[in-house]
PDB file of C-alpha atoms and ligand atoms in Angstrom:
ATOM      1  CA  UNK A 781     -19.064  29.927  15.312  1.00 91.00           C
ATOM      2  CA  UNK A 782     -16.091  28.144  16.780  1.00 93.00           C
ATOM      3  CA  UNK A 783     -15.235  25.238  14.735  1.00 96.00           C
ATOM      4  CA  UNK A 784     -13.541  22.388  16.821  1.00 96.00           C
ATOM      5  CA  UNK A 785     -12.119  19.432  15.006  1.00 97.00           C
ATOM      6  CA  UNK A 786     -12.254  16.550  17.748  1.00 96.00           C
ATOM      7  CA  UNK A 787     -13.832  13.423  16.272  1.00 96.00           C
ATOM      8  CA  UNK A 788     -14.816  11.848  12.927  1.00 97.00           C
ATOM      9  CA  UNK A 789     -17.988  10.742  14.536  1.00 96.00           C
ATOM     10  CA  UNK A 790     -19.277  14.465  14.698  1.00 95.00           C
ATOM     11  CA  UNK A 791     -19.179  14.525  10.867  1.00 97.00           C
ATOM     12  CA  UNK A 792     -21.672  13.526   8.179  1.00 97.00           C
ATOM     13  CA  UNK A 793     -20.423  11.505   5.157  1.00 98.00           C
ATOM     14  CA  UNK A 794     -20.867  14.471   2.925  1.00 98.00           C
ATOM     15  CA  UNK A 795     -18.814  16.776   5.121  1.00 97.00           C
ATOM     16  CA  UNK A 796     -16.037  14.403   5.532  1.00 98.00           C
ATOM     17  CA  UNK A 797     -15.989  13.569   1.741  1.00 98.00           C
ATOM     18  CA  UNK A 798     -15.614  17.392   0.941  1.00 98.00           C
ATOM     19  CA  UNK A 799     -12.661  17.494   3.656  1.00 98.00           C
ATOM     20  CA  UNK A 800     -11.263  14.328   1.606  1.00 98.00           C
ATOM     21  CA  UNK A 801     -11.660  16.310  -1.795  1.00 98.00           C
ATOM     22  CA  UNK A 802     -10.138  19.467  -0.218  1.00 98.00           C
ATOM     23  CA  UNK A 803      -7.145  17.431   1.066  1.00 98.00           C
ATOM     24  CA  UNK A 804      -6.891  15.895  -2.386  1.00 98.00           C
ATOM     25  CA  UNK A 805      -6.698  19.355  -3.669  1.00 97.00           C
ATOM     26  CA  UNK A 806      -3.949  20.240  -1.229  1.00 97.00           C
ATOM     27  CA  UNK A 807      -2.022  17.169  -2.066  1.00 97.00           C
ATOM     28  CA  UNK A 808      -1.889  18.234  -5.679  1.00 95.00           C
ATOM     29  CA  UNK A 809      -0.996  21.864  -4.843  1.00 93.00           C
ATOM     30  CA  UNK A 810       1.102  21.574  -1.625  1.00 83.00           C
ATOM     31  CA  UNK A 811       4.100  23.457  -3.289  1.00 79.00           C
ATOM     32  CA  UNK A 812       2.011  25.959  -5.204  1.00 87.00           C
ATOM     33  CA  UNK A 813       2.505  29.126  -2.826  1.00 86.00           C
ATOM     34  CA  UNK A 814       0.619  31.267  -5.566  1.00 88.00           C
ATOM     35  CA  UNK A 815      -2.384  29.111  -5.152  1.00 90.00           C
ATOM     36  CA  UNK A 816      -2.630  28.682  -1.262  1.00 93.00           C
ATOM     37  CA  UNK A 817      -0.174  30.754   0.470  1.00 91.00           C
ATOM     38  CA  UNK A 818      -2.836  33.572   1.102  1.00 93.00           C
ATOM     39  CA  UNK A 819      -5.337  31.268   2.812  1.00 95.00           C
ATOM     40  CA  UNK A 820      -4.283  31.387   6.464  1.00 96.00           C
ATOM     41  CA  UNK A 821      -2.262  34.652   6.174  1.00 94.00           C
ATOM     42  CA  UNK A 822      -2.207  36.463   9.694  1.00 93.00           C
ATOM     43  CA  UNK A 823      -3.385  33.336  11.696  1.00 97.00           C
ATOM     44  CA  UNK A 824      -1.349  31.952  14.550  1.00 98.00           C
ATOM     45  CA  UNK A 825      -1.558  28.185  15.349  1.00 98.00           C
ATOM     46  CA  UNK A 826      -0.267  26.785  18.417  1.00 98.00           C
ATOM     47  CA  UNK A 827       0.848  23.387  18.419  1.00 98.00           C
ATOM     48  CA  UNK A 828       0.581  21.863  22.038  1.00 97.00           C
ATOM     49  CA  UNK A 829       1.663  18.320  22.457  1.00 97.00           C
ATOM     50  CA  UNK A 830       1.957  16.690  25.817  1.00 96.00           C
ATOM     51  CA  UNK A 831       2.937  13.344  24.080  1.00 96.00           C
ATOM     52  CA  UNK A 832       5.719  12.862  21.769  1.00 94.00           C
ATOM     53  CA  UNK A 833       5.205  13.331  18.018  1.00 96.00           C
ATOM     54  CA  UNK A 834       7.229  13.610  14.923  1.00 96.00           C
ATOM     55  CA  UNK A 835       4.709  13.028  11.820  1.00 98.00           C
ATOM     56  CA  UNK A 836       1.751  14.812  13.504  1.00 98.00           C
ATOM     57  CA  UNK A 837       3.355  17.856  15.025  1.00 98.00           C
ATOM     58  CA  UNK A 838       5.684  18.626  11.916  1.00 98.00           C
ATOM     59  CA  UNK A 839       3.039  18.042   9.406  1.00 98.00           C
ATOM     60  CA  UNK A 840       0.541  20.403  11.400  1.00 98.00           C
ATOM     61  CA  UNK A 841       3.243  22.804  11.190  1.00 98.00           C
ATOM     62  CA  UNK A 842       4.174  22.385   7.714  1.00 97.00           C
ATOM     63  CA  UNK A 843       0.471  22.534   6.660  1.00 97.00           C
ATOM     64  CA  UNK A 844       0.016  26.015   8.556  1.00 97.00           C
ATOM     65  CA  UNK A 845       3.104  27.485   7.131  1.00 96.00           C
ATOM     66  CA  UNK A 846       2.148  26.389   3.790  1.00 96.00           C
ATOM     67  CA  UNK A 847      -1.029  28.079   4.148  1.00 96.00           C
ATOM     68  CA  UNK A 848       0.560  31.125   5.205  1.00 96.00           C
ATOM     69  CA  UNK A 849      -0.120  30.931   9.020  1.00 97.00           C
ATOM     70  CA  UNK A 850       2.445  31.383  11.823  1.00 98.00           C
ATOM     71  CA  UNK A 851       2.969  28.586  14.402  1.00 98.00           C
ATOM     72  CA  UNK A 852       3.985  28.590  17.931  1.00 98.00           C
ATOM     73  CA  UNK A 853       5.454  25.247  19.156  1.00 97.00           C
ATOM     74  CA  UNK A 854       4.581  24.865  22.827  1.00 95.00           C
ATOM     75  CA  UNK A 855       7.031  22.465  24.551  1.00 92.00           C
ATOM     76  CA  UNK A 856       5.754  20.983  27.851  1.00 92.00           C
ATOM     77  CA  UNK A 857       9.101  20.239  29.285  1.00 89.00           C
ATOM     78  CA  UNK A 858      10.232  23.955  28.679  1.00 90.00           C
ATOM     79  CA  UNK A 859       7.022  25.470  29.988  1.00 90.00           C
ATOM     80  CA  UNK A 860       5.395  26.502  33.269  1.00 91.00           C
ATOM     81  CA  UNK A 861       3.923  22.837  33.241  1.00 89.00           C
ATOM     82  CA  UNK A 862       7.201  22.287  35.068  1.00 89.00           C
ATOM     83  CA  UNK A 863       5.841  24.760  37.667  1.00 92.00           C
ATOM     84  CA  UNK A 864       2.563  22.953  38.245  1.00 90.00           C
ATOM     85  CA  UNK A 865       0.543  24.731  35.356  1.00 91.00           C
ATOM     86  CA  UNK A 866      -2.550  22.874  34.541  1.00 94.00           C
ATOM     87  CA  UNK A 867      -3.571  21.950  31.092  1.00 95.00           C
ATOM     88  CA  UNK A 868      -6.596  24.027  31.243  1.00 95.00           C
ATOM     89  CA  UNK A 869      -4.497  27.110  32.410  1.00 95.00           C
ATOM     90  CA  UNK A 870      -2.082  26.380  29.507  1.00 96.00           C
ATOM     91  CA  UNK A 871      -4.641  26.356  26.849  1.00 96.00           C
ATOM     92  CA  UNK A 872      -6.492  29.483  28.108  1.00 96.00           C
ATOM     93  CA  UNK A 873      -3.048  31.353  28.449  1.00 97.00           C
ATOM     94  CA  UNK A 874      -2.273  30.515  24.741  1.00 97.00           C
ATOM     95  CA  UNK A 875      -5.873  31.761  23.871  1.00 97.00           C
ATOM     96  CA  UNK A 876      -5.417  34.771  25.610  1.00 98.00           C
ATOM     97  CA  UNK A 877      -1.930  35.368  24.107  1.00 98.00           C
ATOM     98  CA  UNK A 878      -3.783  35.511  20.707  1.00 97.00           C
ATOM     99  CA  UNK A 879      -3.553  31.980  19.346  1.00 98.00           C
ATOM    100  CA  UNK A 880      -6.279  31.441  16.717  1.00 97.00           C
ATOM    101  CA  UNK A 881      -6.524  27.587  16.873  1.00 97.00           C
ATOM    102  CA  UNK A 882      -4.830  24.909  19.170  1.00 98.00           C
ATOM    103  CA  UNK A 883      -3.676  21.658  17.904  1.00 98.00           C
ATOM    104  CA  UNK A 884      -3.501  19.392  20.869  1.00 98.00           C
ATOM    105  CA  UNK A 885      -2.299  16.016  21.817  1.00 97.00           C
ATOM    106  CA  UNK A 886      -2.605  14.390  25.212  1.00 97.00           C
ATOM    107  CA  UNK A 887      -2.582  10.934  26.775  1.00 95.00           C
ATOM    108  CA  UNK A 888      -5.898  11.333  28.447  1.00 95.00           C
ATOM    109  CA  UNK A 889      -8.742   9.982  26.199  1.00 92.00           C
ATOM    110  CA  UNK A 890     -11.323  12.580  27.703  1.00 91.00           C
ATOM    111  CA  UNK A 891      -9.500  15.690  28.531  1.00 94.00           C
ATOM    112  CA  UNK A 892     -10.610  17.389  25.599  1.00 94.00           C
ATOM    113  CA  UNK A 893     -14.333  17.249  26.792  1.00 91.00           C
ATOM    114  CA  UNK A 894     -13.564  18.951  29.507  1.00 91.00           C
ATOM    115  CA  UNK A 895     -11.369  21.870  28.167  1.00 93.00           C
ATOM    116  CA  UNK A 896     -13.675  22.269  24.921  1.00 93.00           C
ATOM    117  CA  UNK A 897     -16.476  24.348  26.464  1.00 94.00           C
ATOM    118  CA  UNK A 898     -14.090  26.907  28.088  1.00 93.00           C
ATOM    119  CA  UNK A 899     -12.427  27.765  24.811  1.00 96.00           C
ATOM    120  CA  UNK A 900     -13.361  30.639  22.418  1.00 95.00           C
ATOM    121  CA  UNK A 901     -10.744  29.250  19.724  1.00 96.00           C
ATOM    122  CA  UNK A 902     -10.663  26.177  17.601  1.00 97.00           C
ATOM    123  CA  UNK A 903      -9.258  22.981  19.179  1.00 97.00           C
ATOM    124  CA  UNK A 904      -8.030  20.252  16.915  1.00 98.00           C
ATOM    125  CA  UNK A 905      -7.528  16.798  18.243  1.00 97.00           C
ATOM    126  CA  UNK A 906      -3.997  15.580  17.304  1.00 98.00           C
ATOM    127  CA  UNK A 907      -4.210  12.403  19.323  1.00 97.00           C
ATOM    128  CA  UNK A 908      -6.355  11.798  22.323  1.00 93.00           C
ATOM    129  CA  UNK A 909      -5.077   8.871  24.388  1.00 92.00           C
ATOM    130  CA  UNK A 910      -6.459   5.664  23.041  1.00 91.00           C
ATOM    131  CA  UNK A 911      -9.459   7.118  21.664  1.00 91.00           C
ATOM    132  CA  UNK A 912      -9.289   9.045  18.451  1.00 94.00           C
ATOM    133  CA  UNK A 913      -6.884  10.521  16.205  1.00 98.00           C
ATOM    134  CA  UNK A 914      -9.379  12.147  13.678  1.00 98.00           C
ATOM    135  CA  UNK A 915      -6.653  13.938  11.347  1.00 98.00           C
ATOM    136  CA  UNK A 916      -4.723  10.480  10.949  1.00 98.00           C
ATOM    137  CA  UNK A 917      -8.126   8.969  10.396  1.00 98.00           C
ATOM    138  CA  UNK A 918      -8.706  11.501   7.448  1.00 98.00           C
ATOM    139  CA  UNK A 919      -5.235  10.960   5.878  1.00 98.00           C
ATOM    140  CA  UNK A 920      -5.917   7.141   5.969  1.00 98.00           C
ATOM    141  CA  UNK A 921      -9.226   7.790   4.133  1.00 98.00           C
ATOM    142  CA  UNK A 922      -7.564  10.049   1.669  1.00 98.00           C
ATOM    143  CA  UNK A 923      -4.801   7.414   0.857  1.00 98.00           C
ATOM    144  CA  UNK A 924      -7.655   4.966   0.374  1.00 98.00           C
ATOM    145  CA  UNK A 925      -9.526   7.182  -1.838  1.00 98.00           C
ATOM    146  CA  UNK A 926      -6.858   8.068  -3.972  1.00 98.00           C
ATOM    147  CA  UNK A 927      -5.836   4.524  -4.327  1.00 98.00           C
ATOM    148  CA  UNK A 928      -9.433   2.963  -5.243  1.00 98.00           C
ATOM    149  CA  UNK A 929     -11.651   6.032  -6.120  1.00 98.00           C
ATOM    150  CA  UNK A 930     -14.102   5.031  -3.478  1.00 98.00           C
ATOM    151  CA  UNK A 931     -14.316   4.239   0.119  1.00 98.00           C
ATOM    152  CA  UNK A 932     -17.883   2.288   0.228  1.00 98.00           C
ATOM    153  CA  UNK A 933     -17.386  -1.524   0.360  1.00 98.00           C
ATOM    154  CA  UNK A 934     -13.440  -1.423   0.961  1.00 98.00           C
ATOM    155  CA  UNK A 935     -12.101  -4.090   3.152  1.00 98.00           C
ATOM    156  CA  UNK A 936      -9.335  -3.352   5.604  1.00 98.00           C
ATOM    157  CA  UNK A 937      -7.517  -5.577   8.034  1.00 98.00           C
ATOM    158  CA  UNK A 938      -6.077  -3.807  11.041  1.00 98.00           C
ATOM    159  CA  UNK A 939      -3.301  -5.879  12.736  1.00 98.00           C
ATOM    160  CA  UNK A 940      -1.672  -5.061  16.211  1.00 97.00           C
ATOM    161  CA  UNK A 941      -2.472  -3.476  19.233  1.00 97.00           C
ATOM    162  CA  UNK A 942      -6.079  -2.261  18.038  1.00 97.00           C
ATOM    163  CA  UNK A 943      -7.310  -1.805  21.673  1.00 96.00           C
ATOM    164  CA  UNK A 944      -4.993   0.849  22.600  1.00 95.00           C
ATOM    165  CA  UNK A 945      -4.640   2.579  19.134  1.00 96.00           C
ATOM    166  CA  UNK A 946      -6.392   5.814  18.578  1.00 97.00           C
ATOM    167  CA  UNK A 947      -5.647   5.523  14.870  1.00 98.00           C
ATOM    168  CA  UNK A 948      -7.749   2.322  14.883  1.00 97.00           C
ATOM    169  CA  UNK A 949     -10.437   4.227  16.872  1.00 96.00           C
ATOM    170  CA  UNK A 950     -10.765   6.764  14.143  1.00 97.00           C
ATOM    171  CA  UNK A 951     -10.652   4.255  11.267  1.00 97.00           C
ATOM    172  CA  UNK A 952     -13.348   2.428  12.914  1.00 97.00           C
ATOM    173  CA  UNK A 953     -15.744   5.226  13.288  1.00 97.00           C
ATOM    174  CA  UNK A 954     -14.852   6.151   9.694  1.00 97.00           C
ATOM    175  CA  UNK A 955     -15.691   2.391   8.560  1.00 97.00           C
ATOM    176  CA  UNK A 956     -19.167   2.879   9.981  1.00 97.00           C
ATOM    177  CA  UNK A 957     -19.775   5.986   8.107  1.00 97.00           C
ATOM    178  CA  UNK A 958     -18.566   4.894   4.861  1.00 98.00           C
ATOM    179  CA  UNK A 959     -19.625   1.349   4.859  1.00 98.00           C
ATOM    180  CA  UNK A 960     -16.052  -0.215   4.937  1.00 98.00           C
ATOM    181  CA  UNK A 961     -15.772  -3.542   6.561  1.00 98.00           C
ATOM    182  CA  UNK A 962     -12.746  -3.687   9.146  1.00 98.00           C
ATOM    183  CA  UNK A 963     -11.068  -7.102  10.294  1.00 98.00           C
ATOM    184  CA  UNK A 964      -9.359  -6.910  13.627  1.00 98.00           C
ATOM    185  CA  UNK A 965      -6.431  -9.208  13.799  1.00 98.00           C
ATOM    186  CA  UNK A 966      -3.549  -9.545  16.416  1.00 96.00           C
ATOM    187  CA  UNK A 967      -2.968 -11.039  19.954  1.00 95.00           C
ATOM    188  CA  UNK A 968      -6.679 -11.555  21.361  1.00 95.00           C
ATOM    189  CA  UNK A 969      -5.993  -9.475  24.543  1.00 92.00           C
ATOM    190  CA  UNK A 970      -4.998  -6.582  22.154  1.00 95.00           C
ATOM    191  CA  UNK A 971      -8.340  -6.498  20.488  1.00 97.00           C
ATOM    192  CA  UNK A 972     -11.123  -4.414  21.639  1.00 95.00           C
ATOM    193  CA  UNK A 973     -14.824  -5.228  21.914  1.00 93.00           C
ATOM    194  CA  UNK A 974     -16.461  -5.254  18.486  1.00 91.00           C
ATOM    195  CA  UNK A 975     -18.487  -2.170  18.291  1.00 86.00           C
ATOM    196  CA  UNK A 976     -20.866  -3.200  15.526  1.00 88.00           C
ATOM    197  CA  UNK A 977     -21.345  -5.272  12.118  1.00 91.00           C
ATOM    198  CA  UNK A 978     -18.875  -3.149  10.389  1.00 96.00           C
ATOM    199  CA  UNK A 979     -15.951  -4.824  12.491  1.00 97.00           C
ATOM    200  CA  UNK A 980     -14.970  -8.517  12.899  1.00 97.00           C
ATOM    201  CA  UNK A 981     -12.216 -10.295  14.246  1.00 97.00           C
ATOM    202  CA  UNK A 982     -10.128 -12.395  11.742  1.00 97.00           C
ATOM    203  CA  UNK A 983      -7.165 -14.758  11.616  1.00 98.00           C
ATOM    204  CA  UNK A 984      -4.813 -12.420   9.679  1.00 98.00           C
ATOM    205  CA  UNK A 985      -3.256 -15.041   7.389  1.00 98.00           C
ATOM    206  CA  UNK A 986      -6.906 -16.127   6.289  1.00 98.00           C
ATOM    207  CA  UNK A 987      -8.225 -12.597   5.745  1.00 98.00           C
ATOM    208  CA  UNK A 988      -5.167 -11.341   3.638  1.00 98.00           C
ATOM    209  CA  UNK A 989      -6.370 -12.737   0.534  1.00 98.00           C
ATOM    210  CA  UNK A 990      -9.707 -10.838   0.655  1.00 98.00           C
ATOM    211  CA  UNK A 991      -8.680  -7.367   1.807  1.00 98.00           C
ATOM    212  CA  UNK A 992      -7.951  -4.103  -0.095  1.00 98.00           C
ATOM    213  CA  UNK A 993      -5.559  -2.628   2.466  1.00 98.00           C
ATOM    214  CA  UNK A 994      -3.746  -3.787   5.543  1.00 98.00           C
ATOM    215  CA  UNK A 995      -3.018  -1.263   8.475  1.00 98.00           C
ATOM    216  CA  UNK A 996      -0.209  -2.487  10.378  1.00 98.00           C
ATOM    217  CA  UNK A 997       0.120  -1.052  14.218  1.00 98.00           C
ATOM    218  CA  UNK A 998       2.590  -0.620  16.535  1.00 95.00           C
ATOM    219  CA  UNK A 999       2.142  -2.072  19.926  1.00 93.00           C
ATOM    220  CA  UNK A1000       1.462   0.877  22.219  1.00 91.00           C
ATOM    221  CA  UNK A1001       3.989   0.021  24.940  1.00 88.00           C
ATOM    222  CA  UNK A1002       3.507   3.437  26.636  1.00 88.00           C
ATOM    223  CA  UNK A1003      -0.216   2.120  27.269  1.00 90.00           C
ATOM    224  CA  UNK A1004       0.720  -1.065  28.860  1.00 91.00           C
ATOM    225  CA  UNK A1005       1.776  -1.594  32.506  1.00 83.00           C
ATOM    226  CA  UNK A1006       3.530  -5.029  32.261  1.00 82.00           C
ATOM    227  CA  UNK A1007       3.587  -6.140  28.700  1.00 83.00           C
ATOM    228  CA  UNK A1008       6.387  -8.303  27.642  1.00 81.00           C
ATOM    229  CA  UNK A1009       7.217  -8.357  24.065  1.00 83.00           C
ATOM    230  CA  UNK A1010       9.406 -10.909  22.179  1.00 90.00           C
ATOM    231  CA  UNK A1011       9.868  -9.044  19.252  1.00 92.00           C
ATOM    232  CA  UNK A1012      10.976 -12.018  17.127  1.00 94.00           C
ATOM    233  CA  UNK A1013       7.948 -14.242  17.831  1.00 94.00           C
ATOM    234  CA  UNK A1014       5.552 -11.207  17.493  1.00 95.00           C
ATOM    235  CA  UNK A1015       6.833 -10.647  13.787  1.00 96.00           C
ATOM    236  CA  UNK A1016       6.453 -14.272  13.224  1.00 96.00           C
ATOM    237  CA  UNK A1017       2.740 -14.515  14.283  1.00 96.00           C
ATOM    238  CA  UNK A1018       1.530 -10.895  13.314  1.00 97.00           C
ATOM    239  CA  UNK A1019       4.150  -8.991  11.635  1.00 98.00           C
ATOM    240  CA  UNK A1020       3.967  -8.128   7.881  1.00 98.00           C
ATOM    241  CA  UNK A1021       6.318 -10.015   6.009  1.00 97.00           C
ATOM    242  CA  UNK A1022       7.246 -11.312   2.620  1.00 97.00           C
ATOM    243  CA  UNK A1023       5.196 -14.390   3.034  1.00 97.00           C
ATOM    244  CA  UNK A1024       2.051 -12.516   3.994  1.00 98.00           C
ATOM    245  CA  UNK A1025       2.534  -9.767   1.479  1.00 98.00           C
ATOM    246  CA  UNK A1026       2.358 -12.408  -1.131  1.00 98.00           C
ATOM    247  CA  UNK A1027      -1.003 -13.651   0.294  1.00 98.00           C
ATOM    248  CA  UNK A1028      -2.444  -9.993  -0.381  1.00 98.00           C
ATOM    249  CA  UNK A1029      -4.110  -9.094  -3.756  1.00 98.00           C
ATOM    250  CA  UNK A1030      -1.781  -7.419  -6.019  1.00 98.00           C
ATOM    251  CA  UNK A1031      -3.516  -4.269  -6.096  1.00 98.00           C
ATOM    252  CA  UNK A1032      -3.860  -4.199  -2.138  1.00 98.00           C
ATOM    253  CA  UNK A1033      -1.887  -1.624  -0.216  1.00 98.00           C
ATOM    254  CA  UNK A1034      -0.059  -1.706   2.982  1.00 98.00           C
ATOM    255  CA  UNK A1035      -0.496   1.209   5.412  1.00 98.00           C
ATOM    256  CA  UNK A1036       1.224   2.120   8.879  1.00 98.00           C
ATOM    257  CA  UNK A1037       0.486   5.410  10.857  1.00 98.00           C
ATOM    258  CA  UNK A1038       4.050   5.540  12.017  1.00 97.00           C
ATOM    259  CA  UNK A1039       6.085   5.360  13.976  1.00 97.00           C
ATOM    260  CA  UNK A1040       6.960   1.678  12.917  1.00 96.00           C
ATOM    261  CA  UNK A1041       9.208  -0.790  14.240  1.00 95.00           C
ATOM    262  CA  UNK A1042      11.086  -2.415  11.617  1.00 97.00           C
ATOM    263  CA  UNK A1043      11.566  -6.031  12.144  1.00 96.00           C
ATOM    264  CA  UNK A1044       8.619  -6.256  14.750  1.00 96.00           C
ATOM    265  CA  UNK A1045       5.265  -5.395  13.129  1.00 97.00           C
ATOM    266  CA  UNK A1046       6.693  -4.883   9.800  1.00 98.00           C
ATOM    267  CA  UNK A1047       9.598  -6.337   7.741  1.00 98.00           C
ATOM    268  CA  UNK A1048      12.300  -3.782   6.946  1.00 97.00           C
ATOM    269  CA  UNK A1049      12.121  -4.325   3.420  1.00 96.00           C
ATOM    270  CA  UNK A1050       8.468  -4.029   3.272  1.00 98.00           C
ATOM    271  CA  UNK A1051       8.348  -0.352   4.563  1.00 98.00           C
ATOM    272  CA  UNK A1052       9.244   0.953   0.889  1.00 98.00           C
ATOM    273  CA  UNK A1053       7.779  -2.004  -0.940  1.00 98.00           C
ATOM    274  CA  UNK A1054       5.807  -1.068  -4.087  1.00 98.00           C
ATOM    275  CA  UNK A1055       2.685  -1.971  -2.363  1.00 98.00           C
ATOM    276  CA  UNK A1056       3.414   0.001   0.812  1.00 98.00           C
ATOM    277  CA  UNK A1057       1.836   3.537   0.946  1.00 98.00           C
ATOM    278  CA  UNK A1058       3.427   4.409   4.211  1.00 98.00           C
ATOM    279  CA  UNK A1059       5.299   7.600   3.101  1.00 98.00           C
ATOM    280  CA  UNK A1060       2.390   8.522   0.798  1.00 98.00           C
ATOM    281  CA  UNK A1061       0.125   8.563   4.120  1.00 98.00           C
ATOM    282  CA  UNK A1062       2.915  10.847   5.669  1.00 98.00           C
ATOM    283  CA  UNK A1063       2.729  13.349   2.709  1.00 97.00           C
ATOM    284  CA  UNK A1064      -1.128  13.202   2.737  1.00 98.00           C
ATOM    285  CA  UNK A1065      -0.714  13.998   6.357  1.00 98.00           C
ATOM    286  CA  UNK A1066       0.200  17.595   5.374  1.00 98.00           C
ATOM    287  CA  UNK A1067      -2.497  18.014   2.815  1.00 98.00           C
ATOM    288  CA  UNK A1068      -5.092  16.604   5.167  1.00 98.00           C
ATOM    289  CA  UNK A1069      -4.019  18.930   8.053  1.00 98.00           C
ATOM    290  CA  UNK A1070      -4.120  21.838   5.518  1.00 98.00           C
ATOM    291  CA  UNK A1071      -7.734  21.153   4.828  1.00 98.00           C
ATOM    292  CA  UNK A1072      -8.742  20.765   8.613  1.00 98.00           C
ATOM    293  CA  UNK A1073      -7.034  24.034   9.511  1.00 98.00           C
ATOM    294  CA  UNK A1074      -8.643  25.885   6.720  1.00 97.00           C
ATOM    295  CA  UNK A1075     -12.021  24.310   7.725  1.00 98.00           C
ATOM    296  CA  UNK A1076     -11.456  25.148  11.364  1.00 97.00           C
ATOM    297  CA  UNK A1077     -10.276  28.668  10.705  1.00 96.00           C
ATOM    298  CA  UNK A1078     -13.150  29.438   8.582  1.00 94.00           C
ATOM    299  CA  UNK A1079     -15.495  29.293  11.726  1.00 83.00           C
ATOM    300  CA  UNK A1080     -13.563  32.599  12.952  1.00 78.00           C
ATOM    301  CA  UNK A1081     -16.092  35.650  13.161  1.00 57.00           C
TER     302      UNK A1081
HETATM  303  C1  NCD B1677       0.311   7.471  15.924  1.00 79.85           C
HETATM  304  C2  NCD B1677      -0.280   8.086  17.285  1.00 79.85           C
HETATM  305  O1  NCD B1677       0.635   8.878  17.815  1.00 79.85           O
HETATM  306  O2  NCD B1677      -1.200   7.713  17.571  1.00 79.85           O
HETATM  307  N1  NCD B1677       1.069   8.086  15.254  1.00 79.85           N
HETATM  308  C3  NCD B1677       0.726   9.102  14.507  1.00 79.85           C
HETATM  309  O3  NCD B1677       0.245  10.064  14.880  1.00 79.85           O
HETATM  310  N2  NCD B1677       1.222   9.068  13.248  1.00 79.85           N
HETATM  311  C4  NCD B1677       0.560   5.969  16.204  1.00 79.85           C
HETATM  312  C5  NCD B1677       1.441   5.336  17.353  1.00 79.85           C
HETATM  313  O4  NCD B1677       1.759   6.245  17.963  1.00 79.85           O
HETATM  314  O5  NCD B1677       1.576   4.349  17.105  1.00 79.85           O
END
């Protein structure tokens, strides 16, 4: 059975919990080749990124290599995309060449739905437009789980361009599955419609003392046409700074999927503040992607 990893919404709570536990195991054993290096030996993973990426692409590559797989990095700028080849034909080509799974990022929210039925190998969503980023969602869940030993009942404020953020998209799906409460904060025009009772709009300063975690988001400038952003006034109105960090509970944590703009959505000195888990999220990204690759490849006949 081909196992695609496309959206957190297609998983049950129990399945997600088992992926979180497996990710946690990998986070403890990432550097233990004797324990894990055989798991994906002889597999070939193709990274196909039509949008820029640092963390997601590199962490998928490191995850695959830690599990003993080989990696092909497809770079659109240096490929037949330049000769007019379509996304569909590119993915079918990689399948024909012998890739066992494709890790795929694209700016179109729904292109995956069109391509999936034609593929005979696993497709893993590494960021689809502004829709979902399920491996980021999973690494955020792992980070919260490691911190609080539970997910149920956690309160998370998400601040910034929530409307265009696939990271928020996946977190909101997860909130519904796990019974977490999400508070959307930021400029009104950048907040999406509220999808259900597990999400509400909130005043950032007022909600900060209530929450267990704050997820800061970048303004997705590439998904806006004419947005003028005055970084200084944005930082003052919605940025995470010392004054706001002091409003947080002492055991609450600061998250950010990266890339972060220091001095815009987060003050320089808070990126590595003791309450920040931003770099922890990044290393959890490798562990999570190991669990996802292992899960996806377990469907091979
Ligand atoms: C995010 C993305 O690409 O969606 N980054 C990531 O994968 N860690 C967030 C962003 O670009 O703002």
